[in-house]
Tab-separated table of C-alpha atoms and ligand atoms in Angstrom:
chain	number	residue	atom	x	y	z
A	1	MET	CA	12.765	-21.757	3.212
A	2	ASP	CA	11.691	-22.088	-0.411
A	3	ARG	CA	11.382	-18.436	-1.346
A	4	ARG	CA	10.059	-19.052	-4.827
A	5	SER	CA	7.093	-21.048	-3.593
A	6	LEU	CA	6.488	-18.498	-0.872
A	7	PHE	CA	6.333	-15.757	-3.485
A	8	ILE	CA	3.818	-17.774	-5.401
A	9	SER	CA	1.757	-18.410	-2.297
A	10	LEU	CA	1.949	-14.844	-1.033
A	11	GLY	CA	2.003	-12.816	-4.156
A	12	ALA	CA	1.570	-13.096	-7.809
A	13	ALA	CA	-0.312	-16.301	-8.374
A	14	ALA	CA	-2.961	-15.548	-5.800
A	15	VAL	CA	-4.101	-12.324	-7.338
A	16	VAL	CA	-4.590	-12.616	-11.042
A	17	ALA	CA	-7.774	-14.571	-10.878
A	18	GLY	CA	-9.358	-11.489	-9.390
A	19	LEU	CA	-9.861	-11.645	-5.672
A	20	SER	CA	-13.425	-11.212	-4.703
A	21	ALA	CA	-14.005	-9.143	-1.642
A	22	CYS	CA	-17.317	-10.917	-1.387
A	23	SER	CA	-15.796	-14.319	-1.121
A	24	SER	CA	-16.641	-16.020	2.079
A	25	GLY	CA	-16.435	-19.519	3.254
A	26	THR	CA	-15.656	-21.605	6.224
A	27	GLN	CA	-13.592	-20.363	9.099
A	28	THR	CA	-9.885	-20.296	8.487
A	29	THR	CA	-8.322	-23.576	9.404
A	30	GLY	CA	-4.623	-23.719	9.835
A	31	ASP	CA	-2.371	-23.880	12.771
A	32	PRO	CA	-3.741	-21.592	15.434
A	33	GLY	CA	-0.978	-19.923	17.317
A	34	ALA	CA	1.749	-21.851	15.515
A	35	GLY	CA	5.077	-20.634	16.699
A	36	SER	CA	3.668	-18.591	19.544
A	37	SER	CA	4.221	-19.100	23.233
A	38	ASP	CA	1.477	-19.792	25.781
A	39	GLU	CA	1.935	-16.312	27.060
A	40	GLN	CA	1.417	-14.925	23.586
A	41	ASN	CA	-1.763	-16.950	23.259
A	42	ALA	CA	-3.233	-15.465	26.424
A	43	SER	CA	-6.633	-14.002	25.642
A	44	SER	CA	-7.375	-10.378	26.220
A	45	LYS	CA	-9.100	-9.662	29.485
A	46	PRO	CA	-12.220	-7.490	29.596
A	47	GLY	CA	-11.089	-3.932	29.077
A	48	GLY	CA	-7.743	-5.161	27.867
A	49	ALA	CA	-4.681	-6.872	29.279
A	50	GLY	CA	-3.364	-3.634	30.785
A	51	GLY	CA	0.036	-2.017	30.529
A	52	ASP	CA	1.822	-0.183	27.742
A	53	VAL	CA	1.226	-1.352	24.179
A	54	GLY	CA	3.982	-0.070	21.894
A	55	VAL	CA	2.762	0.158	18.298
A	56	PHE	CA	5.225	0.828	15.487
A	57	THR	CA	4.016	2.475	12.254
A	58	TRP	CA	5.117	5.172	9.822
A	59	TRP	CA	1.920	7.127	10.282
A	60	ALA	CA	3.642	9.975	12.081
A	61	ASP	CA	2.492	13.124	10.298
A	62	GLY	CA	-0.413	14.906	8.685
A	63	SER	CA	-3.371	12.909	7.415
A	64	GLU	CA	-1.671	9.584	8.189
A	65	LYS	CA	-1.293	10.586	11.833
A	66	LEU	CA	-5.002	11.404	11.858
A	67	GLY	CA	-5.689	7.841	10.692
A	68	LEU	CA	-3.592	6.388	13.509
A	69	GLU	CA	-5.287	8.693	16.000
A	70	ALA	CA	-8.684	7.431	14.858
A	71	LEU	CA	-7.558	3.873	15.654
A	72	GLN	CA	-6.104	5.011	18.964
A	73	GLY	CA	-9.456	6.566	19.907
A	74	VAL	CA	-11.344	3.305	19.376
A	75	PHE	CA	-8.574	1.366	21.147
A	76	LYS	CA	-8.905	3.605	24.174
A	77	SER	CA	-12.647	3.101	24.413
A	78	GLU	CA	-12.596	-0.660	23.770
A	79	PHE	CA	-9.506	-1.470	25.823
A	80	PRO	CA	-9.408	1.172	28.574
A	81	ASN	CA	-6.909	-0.812	30.674
A	82	ASP	CA	-4.268	-0.578	27.926
A	83	THR	CA	-2.023	2.397	27.284
A	84	PHE	CA	-1.220	3.019	23.623
A	85	VAL	CA	2.407	3.987	23.111
A	86	ASN	CA	3.026	5.595	19.747
A	87	LEU	CA	6.327	4.394	18.237
A	88	ALA	CA	5.719	5.916	14.782
A	89	VAL	CA	8.741	6.864	12.664
A	90	ALA	CA	8.022	9.470	9.978
A	91	GLY	CA	8.510	8.798	6.263
A	92	GLY	CA	5.878	7.591	3.785
A	93	ALA	CA	5.826	3.934	2.755
A	94	GLY	CA	8.084	3.177	5.722
A	95	SER	CA	11.042	4.753	3.945
A	96	ASN	CA	12.761	5.459	7.291
A	97	ALA	CA	10.724	3.256	9.593
A	98	LYS	CA	11.668	-0.091	8.095
A	99	ALA	CA	15.399	0.338	8.797
A	100	LYS	CA	14.731	1.298	12.434
A	101	LEU	CA	12.346	-1.632	12.787
A	102	ALA	CA	14.869	-4.064	11.297
A	103	ALA	CA	17.492	-2.884	13.790
A	104	ASP	CA	15.098	-3.184	16.743
A	105	LEU	CA	14.054	-6.675	15.690
A	106	ALA	CA	17.665	-7.756	15.189
A	107	ASN	CA	18.483	-6.449	18.682
A	108	ASN	CA	15.604	-8.409	20.219
A	109	ASN	CA	13.871	-5.197	21.092
A	110	PRO	CA	10.589	-5.572	19.208
A	111	PRO	CA	7.601	-3.299	19.603
A	112	ASP	CA	4.393	-4.994	20.781
A	113	SER	CA	3.024	-4.754	17.248
A	114	PHE	CA	4.243	-3.298	13.975
A	115	GLN	CA	2.775	-2.343	10.633
A	116	GLY	CA	3.606	-4.587	7.694
A	117	HIS	CA	2.156	-5.056	4.239
A	118	ALA	CA	0.180	-8.110	3.257
A	119	GLY	CA	2.219	-10.079	0.746
A	120	ALA	CA	5.880	-10.656	0.055
A	121	GLU	CA	7.102	-8.086	2.587
A	122	LEU	CA	6.003	-10.373	5.437
A	123	LEU	CA	8.408	-13.065	4.215
A	124	ASP	CA	11.289	-11.068	5.593
A	125	TYR	CA	9.911	-11.264	9.103
A	126	ILE	CA	8.574	-14.807	8.824
A	127	SER	CA	11.780	-16.329	7.492
A	128	LYS	CA	13.773	-14.689	10.297
A	129	GLY	CA	11.305	-15.985	12.899
A	130	GLN	CA	10.552	-12.431	14.026
A	131	ILE	CA	6.763	-12.674	14.030
A	132	VAL	CA	4.415	-15.363	15.254
A	133	ALA	CA	1.167	-16.710	13.852
A	134	VAL	CA	-2.089	-15.024	14.725
A	135	ASN	CA	-4.606	-17.568	13.413
A	136	ASP	CA	-6.384	-17.570	16.766
A	137	ILE	CA	-7.062	-13.836	16.516
A	138	ILE	CA	-8.160	-14.049	12.879
A	139	ASP	CA	-10.508	-16.905	13.793
A	140	ALA	CA	-11.921	-14.996	16.758
A	141	LEU	CA	-12.516	-12.001	14.464
A	142	GLY	CA	-14.547	-14.179	12.088
A	143	GLY	CA	-11.935	-15.649	9.719
A	144	THR	CA	-12.998	-16.012	6.113
A	145	GLY	CA	-16.512	-15.057	7.120
A	146	VAL	CA	-15.338	-11.455	7.402
A	147	PHE	CA	-12.007	-11.242	5.530
A	148	PRO	CA	-11.622	-12.036	1.807
A	149	GLU	CA	-10.042	-15.460	1.608
A	150	SER	CA	-7.502	-14.370	-0.947
A	151	LEU	CA	-6.432	-11.477	1.275
A	152	LEU	CA	-5.810	-13.935	4.080
A	153	SER	CA	-3.800	-16.047	1.640
A	154	LYS	CA	-1.395	-13.122	1.294
A	155	LEU	CA	-0.838	-13.158	5.046
A	156	THR	CA	-0.402	-16.912	5.200
A	157	VAL	CA	2.623	-19.151	4.991
A	158	LYS	CA	2.231	-22.890	5.395
A	159	GLU	CA	-1.279	-22.620	6.841
A	160	SER	CA	-0.322	-19.991	9.406
A	161	ILE	CA	-1.532	-16.396	9.208
A	162	TYR	CA	1.091	-13.878	10.217
A	163	SER	CA	-0.724	-10.581	10.578
A	164	VAL	CA	-4.125	-8.994	10.968
A	165	PRO	CA	-5.188	-6.754	8.044
A	166	SER	CA	-6.429	-3.307	8.999
A	167	ASN	CA	-7.339	-1.820	5.607
A	168	ILE	CA	-6.816	-1.937	1.849
A	169	HIS	CA	-5.374	0.851	-0.312
A	170	ARG	CA	-5.372	1.295	-4.082
A	171	ALA	CA	-2.098	2.425	-5.674
A	172	ASN	CA	-3.044	3.026	-9.345
A	173	VAL	CA	-4.883	6.316	-9.009
A	174	VAL	CA	-4.247	9.643	-10.749
A	175	TRP	CA	-5.417	12.596	-8.637
A	176	THR	CA	-6.302	15.706	-10.597
A	177	ASN	CA	-6.716	19.425	-10.030
A	178	THR	CA	-10.142	20.278	-11.411
A	179	GLN	CA	-9.376	23.922	-12.238
A	180	LEU	CA	-6.187	23.152	-14.147
A	181	LEU	CA	-7.876	20.497	-16.290
A	182	ALA	CA	-10.674	22.972	-17.041
A	183	LYS	CA	-8.107	25.597	-17.976
A	184	ALA	CA	-6.644	23.188	-20.559
A	185	LYS	CA	-10.166	22.162	-21.655
A	186	ILE	CA	-9.504	18.513	-20.788
A	187	THR	CA	-12.828	16.783	-20.306
A	188	ASP	CA	-12.234	13.138	-21.220
A	189	THR	CA	-10.345	10.560	-19.193
A	190	PRO	CA	-7.314	9.391	-21.187
A	191	ALA	CA	-7.549	5.749	-22.237
A	192	ASN	CA	-3.849	4.982	-22.231
A	193	ILE	CA	-0.486	6.521	-21.403
A	194	ALA	CA	-0.069	8.050	-24.878
A	195	ALA	CA	-3.419	9.871	-24.565
A	196	TRP	CA	-2.456	11.012	-21.071
A	197	ILE	CA	0.817	12.425	-22.374
A	198	ALA	CA	-1.153	14.262	-25.103
A	199	ASP	CA	-3.214	15.856	-22.306
A	200	MET	CA	-0.021	16.914	-20.568
A	201	ASP	CA	0.949	18.728	-23.781
A	202	LYS	CA	-2.423	20.498	-23.699
A	203	LEU	CA	-1.755	21.539	-20.118
A	204	ARG	CA	1.636	22.915	-21.055
A	205	SER	CA	0.093	24.836	-23.971
A	206	ALA	CA	-2.449	26.262	-21.534
A	207	GLY	CA	0.388	27.585	-19.364
A	208	VAL	CA	0.630	24.791	-16.755
A	209	ALA	CA	4.379	24.421	-16.414
A	210	THR	CA	4.257	21.223	-14.319
A	211	PRO	CA	1.500	18.873	-15.477
A	212	LEU	CA	2.636	16.001	-13.251
A	213	ALA	CA	3.822	16.094	-9.614
A	214	VAL	CA	6.289	13.507	-8.292
A	215	SER	CA	8.055	13.146	-4.956
A	216	GLY	CA	11.013	11.061	-3.809
A	217	SER	CA	12.186	7.635	-4.930
A	218	TRP	CA	9.448	5.396	-3.540
A	219	THR	CA	6.754	7.496	-5.189
A	220	GLN	CA	8.604	7.119	-8.489
A	221	VAL	CA	8.685	3.353	-7.986
A	222	GLN	CA	4.931	3.498	-7.506
A	223	LEU	CA	4.553	5.559	-10.690
A	224	LEU	CA	6.672	3.029	-12.597
A	225	GLU	CA	4.646	0.097	-11.251
A	226	THR	CA	1.426	1.660	-12.512
A	227	VAL	CA	2.954	2.311	-15.946
A	228	LEU	CA	4.129	-1.314	-16.065
A	229	LEU	CA	0.602	-2.379	-15.182
A	230	SER	CA	-0.776	-0.185	-17.951
A	231	ASP	CA	1.627	-1.315	-20.646
A	232	LEU	CA	1.823	-5.009	-19.721
A	233	GLY	CA	-1.724	-5.700	-18.527
A	234	THR	CA	-2.495	-7.423	-15.249
A	235	GLU	CA	-1.470	-10.973	-16.181
A	236	ALA	CA	1.911	-10.064	-17.675
A	237	TYR	CA	2.575	-7.589	-14.844
A	238	THR	CA	1.904	-10.337	-12.316
A	239	GLY	CA	4.232	-12.610	-14.266
A	240	LEU	CA	7.108	-10.216	-13.530
A	241	PHE	CA	7.145	-11.581	-9.980
A	242	SER	CA	6.532	-15.258	-10.667
A	243	GLY	CA	9.100	-15.352	-13.491
A	244	GLU	CA	6.590	-15.853	-16.290
A	245	THR	CA	7.281	-12.378	-17.691
A	246	THR	CA	10.815	-11.198	-18.384
A	247	TRP	CA	11.983	-7.774	-17.284
A	248	ASP	CA	13.883	-7.166	-20.510
A	249	GLY	CA	11.082	-7.817	-23.010
A	250	PRO	CA	9.415	-5.280	-25.352
A	251	GLU	CA	6.543	-4.450	-22.965
A	252	VAL	CA	8.863	-3.432	-20.132
A	253	THR	CA	10.935	-1.460	-22.641
A	254	LYS	CA	7.792	0.383	-23.713
A	255	ALA	CA	6.833	1.030	-20.084
A	256	VAL	CA	10.277	2.364	-19.216
A	257	ASP	CA	10.086	4.639	-22.253
A	258	ASN	CA	6.685	5.928	-21.100
A	259	PHE	CA	7.972	6.326	-17.554
A	260	GLY	CA	10.806	8.533	-18.834
A	261	LYS	CA	8.376	10.589	-20.921
A	262	LEU	CA	6.060	11.101	-17.936
A	263	LEU	CA	8.947	12.289	-15.785
A	264	SER	CA	9.751	14.912	-18.423
A	265	TYR	CA	6.400	16.569	-17.545
A	266	ALA	CA	7.134	16.539	-13.818
A	267	ASN	CA	8.785	18.756	-11.216
A	268	LYS	CA	12.308	18.056	-9.972
A	269	ALA	CA	12.118	15.999	-6.796
A	270	SER	CA	14.711	15.045	-4.216
A	271	ASP	CA	15.117	11.415	-3.171
A	272	GLY	CA	13.775	12.071	0.302
A	273	ASP	CA	10.712	14.147	-0.627
A	274	ASP	CA	7.685	12.553	0.981
A	275	TRP	CA	4.388	11.962	-0.813
A	276	PRO	CA	2.518	15.044	0.518
A	277	VAL	CA	5.021	17.275	-1.317
A	278	ALA	CA	3.628	16.028	-4.635
A	279	THR	CA	-0.005	15.617	-3.606
A	280	ASP	CA	0.010	19.150	-2.184
A	281	MET	CA	1.131	20.451	-5.596
A	282	VAL	CA	-2.189	19.201	-6.980
A	283	ILE	CA	-4.063	20.577	-3.976
A	284	ASP	CA	-2.367	23.973	-4.344
A	285	GLY	CA	-2.874	24.199	-8.120
A	286	LYS	CA	0.833	23.839	-8.919
A	287	ALA	CA	0.396	20.589	-10.839
A	288	ALA	CA	-2.528	18.947	-12.595
A	289	TYR	CA	-1.804	15.287	-11.814
A	290	ASN	CA	-0.238	13.092	-9.155
A	291	VAL	CA	-0.133	9.298	-9.081
A	292	MET	CA	-0.520	8.310	-5.464
A	293	GLY	CA	-2.217	5.702	-3.320
A	294	ASP	CA	-5.618	6.618	-2.034
A	295	TRP	CA	-4.212	7.830	1.267
A	296	ALA	CA	-4.256	11.040	-0.840
A	297	VAL	CA	-8.012	11.233	-0.139
A	298	ALA	CA	-7.208	11.891	3.521
A	299	GLN	CA	-4.870	14.697	2.476
A	300	PHE	CA	-7.600	16.331	0.367
A	301	ALA	CA	-10.013	16.031	3.279
A	302	ASP	CA	-7.479	17.433	5.738
A	303	LYS	CA	-6.998	20.456	3.451
A	304	LYS	CA	-10.797	20.846	3.161
A	305	LYS	CA	-10.844	20.113	-0.567
A	306	GLU	CA	-13.914	18.594	-2.182
A	307	GLU	CA	-14.152	15.877	-4.785
A	308	GLY	CA	-15.530	17.314	-8.033
A	309	LYS	CA	-15.102	20.961	-7.104
A	310	ASP	CA	-11.394	20.877	-6.289
A	311	TRP	CA	-10.108	17.452	-7.224
A	312	GLY	CA	-10.933	14.428	-9.292
A	313	TRP	CA	-9.418	11.028	-9.948
A	314	PHE	CA	-9.189	8.227	-12.463
A	315	PRO	CA	-7.328	4.934	-12.601
A	316	VAL	CA	-3.876	5.340	-14.153
A	317	PRO	CA	-4.656	5.330	-17.906
A	318	GLY	CA	-4.715	1.803	-19.265
A	319	THR	CA	-5.357	0.231	-15.837
A	320	ASP	CA	-9.107	0.724	-15.508
A	321	GLY	CA	-10.572	-2.573	-14.311
A	322	THR	CA	-7.502	-3.426	-12.255
A	323	PHE	CA	-7.060	-2.617	-8.580
A	324	ASP	CA	-3.348	-2.207	-7.777
A	325	PHE	CA	-3.566	-3.497	-4.272
A	326	LEU	CA	-1.832	-3.111	-0.939
A	327	ALA	CA	-3.034	-3.815	2.569
A	328	ASP	CA	-1.693	-2.606	5.862
A	329	SER	CA	-1.632	-5.236	8.538
A	330	PHE	CA	-0.323	-5.615	12.080
A	331	THR	CA	1.902	-8.306	13.482
A	332	LEU	CA	2.646	-10.035	16.766
A	333	PRO	CA	6.430	-9.928	17.124
A	334	LYS	CA	8.199	-12.787	18.844
A	335	GLY	CA	9.295	-11.559	22.268
A	336	ALA	CA	6.777	-8.709	22.440
A	337	LYS	CA	6.904	-7.306	25.965
A	338	ASN	CA	3.137	-7.100	26.307
A	339	PRO	CA	1.686	-9.897	24.136
A	340	GLY	CA	-1.730	-9.635	25.799
A	341	GLY	CA	-1.861	-5.922	25.016
A	342	ALA	CA	-0.610	-6.624	21.498
A	343	LYS	CA	-3.477	-9.058	20.999
A	344	ASP	CA	-5.886	-6.376	22.163
A	345	TRP	CA	-4.438	-4.075	19.507
A	346	LEU	CA	-4.727	-6.763	16.828
A	347	THR	CA	-8.316	-7.443	17.881
A	348	LEU	CA	-9.037	-3.741	17.559
A	349	VAL	CA	-7.435	-3.226	14.147
A	350	GLY	CA	-9.176	-6.322	12.792
A	351	GLY	CA	-12.566	-5.422	14.243
A	352	ALA	CA	-15.362	-3.622	12.402
A	353	ALA	CA	-15.346	-0.480	14.572
A	354	GLY	CA	-11.571	0.004	14.277
A	355	GLN	CA	-11.589	-0.632	10.527
A	356	LYS	CA	-14.383	1.833	9.923
A	357	ALA	CA	-12.823	4.590	12.017
A	358	PHE	CA	-9.416	4.064	10.452
A	359	SER	CA	-10.477	3.939	6.818
A	360	LEU	CA	-12.782	6.933	7.187
A	361	ALA	CA	-9.776	8.924	8.342
A	362	LYS	CA	-7.202	7.351	6.027
A	363	GLY	CA	-8.851	7.140	2.579
A	364	SER	CA	-8.577	3.348	2.446
A	365	ILE	CA	-11.331	0.745	2.472
A	366	PRO	CA	-11.874	-1.750	5.269
A	367	ALA	CA	-10.284	-5.154	4.800
A	368	ARG	CA	-13.442	-6.628	6.341
A	369	ILE	CA	-16.445	-7.167	4.120
A	370	ASP	CA	-19.055	-6.410	6.798
A	371	VAL	CA	-18.460	-2.664	7.203
A	372	PRO	CA	-21.337	-0.850	5.442
A	373	ALA	CA	-20.205	1.073	2.345
A	374	ASP	CA	-22.850	3.792	2.588
A	375	GLU	CA	-21.114	5.400	5.539
A	376	PHE	CA	-18.109	6.239	3.365
A	377	PRO	CA	-17.526	9.154	0.952
A	378	ALA	CA	-18.041	8.681	-2.793
A	379	TYR	CA	-14.433	7.848	-3.659
A	380	GLN	CA	-14.202	5.070	-1.090
A	381	GLN	CA	-17.565	3.600	-2.126
A	382	LYS	CA	-16.218	3.390	-5.659
A	383	ALA	CA	-12.988	1.804	-4.407
A	384	MET	CA	-15.012	-0.829	-2.552
A	385	GLU	CA	-16.897	-1.645	-5.758
A	386	SER	CA	-13.667	-1.826	-7.750
A	387	PHE	CA	-12.057	-4.112	-5.213
A	388	LYS	CA	-14.987	-6.490	-5.549
A	389	SER	CA	-15.159	-6.545	-9.326
A	390	ASP	CA	-11.690	-5.639	-10.673
A	391	LYS	CA	-8.695	-7.804	-11.358
A	392	ILE	CA	-6.244	-7.448	-8.500
A	393	ALA	CA	-2.559	-6.662	-8.991
A	394	SER	CA	0.039	-6.470	-6.206
A	395	SER	CA	1.877	-3.237	-5.501
A	396	ILE	CA	5.657	-3.235	-5.832
A	397	ALA	CA	6.290	-0.083	-3.811
A	398	HIS	CA	4.140	-1.229	-0.899
A	399	GLY	CA	5.310	-4.714	-0.098
A	400	ALA	CA	2.640	-6.803	-1.799
A	401	ALA	CA	4.590	-8.073	-4.823
A	402	VAL	CA	8.242	-8.164	-3.772
A	403	ASN	CA	10.190	-8.589	-0.557
A	404	GLN	CA	12.278	-5.841	0.994
A	405	ALA	CA	15.599	-6.712	-0.637
A	406	TRP	CA	14.009	-6.785	-4.092
A	407	LEU	CA	12.172	-3.528	-3.459
A	408	SER	CA	15.370	-1.941	-2.276
A	409	ASP	CA	17.147	-2.956	-5.513
A	410	ILE	CA	14.248	-1.652	-7.616
A	411	THR	CA	14.279	1.624	-5.697
A	412	THR	CA	18.010	2.049	-6.231
A	413	ALA	CA	17.559	1.389	-9.961
A	414	VAL	CA	14.709	3.899	-10.259
A	415	SER	CA	16.605	6.516	-8.312
A	416	LYS	CA	19.574	6.060	-10.654
A	417	PHE	CA	17.263	6.381	-13.658
A	418	TYR	CA	15.774	9.557	-12.229
A	419	GLY	CA	19.257	11.065	-12.200
A	420	GLY	CA	20.519	9.868	-15.593
A	421	LYS	CA	17.424	8.830	-17.611
A	422	ASP	CA	19.330	5.852	-18.996
A	423	ALA	CA	16.524	3.480	-20.056
A	424	ALA	CA	18.831	0.604	-21.014
A	425	ALA	CA	20.532	0.771	-17.598
A	426	LEU	CA	17.164	0.751	-15.812
A	427	ILE	CA	16.030	-2.362	-17.711
A	428	LYS	CA	19.354	-4.053	-16.974
A	429	ASP	CA	19.119	-3.168	-13.282
A	430	LEU	CA	15.484	-4.303	-13.008
A	431	THR	CA	16.350	-7.582	-14.730
A	432	ALA	CA	19.300	-8.147	-12.414
A	433	ALA	CA	17.154	-7.324	-9.375
A	434	ALA	CA	14.605	-9.958	-10.402
A	435	GLU	CA	17.281	-12.580	-11.026
A	436	LYS	CA	18.939	-11.873	-7.689
A	437	ASN	CA	15.845	-11.732	-5.521
A	438	ARG	CA	13.216	-13.967	-7.081
A	439	GLY	CA	14.895	-17.037	-5.689
B	26	GAL	C1	2.001	2.716	2.439
B	26	GAL	C2	1.024	2.358	3.518
B	26	GAL	C3	-0.087	3.323	3.508
B	26	GAL	C4	0.427	4.749	3.535
B	26	GAL	C5	1.527	4.967	2.513
B	26	GAL	C6	2.194	6.316	2.551
B	26	GAL	O1	3.082	1.852	2.425
B	26	GAL	O2	0.555	1.078	3.288
B	26	GAL	O3	-0.952	3.085	4.595
B	26	GAL	O4	0.824	5.033	4.790
B	26	GAL	O5	2.497	3.992	2.656
B	26	GAL	O6	2.933	6.472	3.707
């Protein structure tokens, strides 16, 4: 398989033009059911196919579990014959789940459906023949009449669509503690990383020992990706994945320098710390800022914190006007034990009722364009607007921009940098990772 062209089709090139969530068009054409067996194409029966439906995610704890439970609730009422079996493995961003999933798939023991990110991450499963096309389900759900065409393009290889999107998250968000910013008399949103760092100095002067909260390695990768986006701009950032931008040029050097500076305002984290450790520091008034995907909104809600009074947000300085994108989606694994039940699940996660229930609980926005915005809280309404009008960039840490091997190399490099703060080594490692994995 030509990995370079797949990257272009799934990732970088598709996004820079600015995906429009409003785009609609004809129904998706393609190759309905390509690669799937007759059994796997069996339609759901009324009330569902029946039997156990094993669903693999990493939404095992806290606010993420609440999101999965919201989906489960709608599944139960729409497909009462099916029994949801929760195969979640804890660890944000799939930090533990993906290894278990890879082993299960390699051992021909797939779940009935598993969570995967729209974009380059899917290549791993597609190229190994581990998932089958779901064009028939996407078409039945309404195709490009209800899903943004350019989102579907990130799930598509050679005309076949390989998963059903459930929701869209934004990665380039700074979450703030309102009281701590007031204490440091910070009223303006910083326009770039330098201005943000100046605010961190103000916080320190006002007695806030830890301006910025970070967690384990994948959250640091996400922080780095947003700093790259800020310092390179959307087009050059996107070029990092297509090969048009080098990883050892002056912009990346500047971003790595800023990344190191930001970490000097942060707490000490362990590799395995999960994202709530850092987000809770903002919630508990132990840190003023945390860069996290907007699943953080669900954490604020779970802890009964209110936007404005307790917390605020702004796009990572220098990235306003760009939506650093990731989408969760669900697959139909080859050899699923209950393909009919799996299709019921996919129909549910791609349907309007499931998407609304899930995003309300999870902090994301629906992938569908026909779920009314006014039923969502203020933050999510704003995210929906941004997704429609902003430039779109693909997240590194969450499978949109790079495949799993590349992400793993980037994560190792960032983890090494966290220990030694050797900027030259990080640039060398990131450059080598791109050369090795870009194909
Ligand atoms: C992402 C996933 C989100 C959220 C986050 C933290 O990879 O797409 O839905 O779960 O990880 O675990």
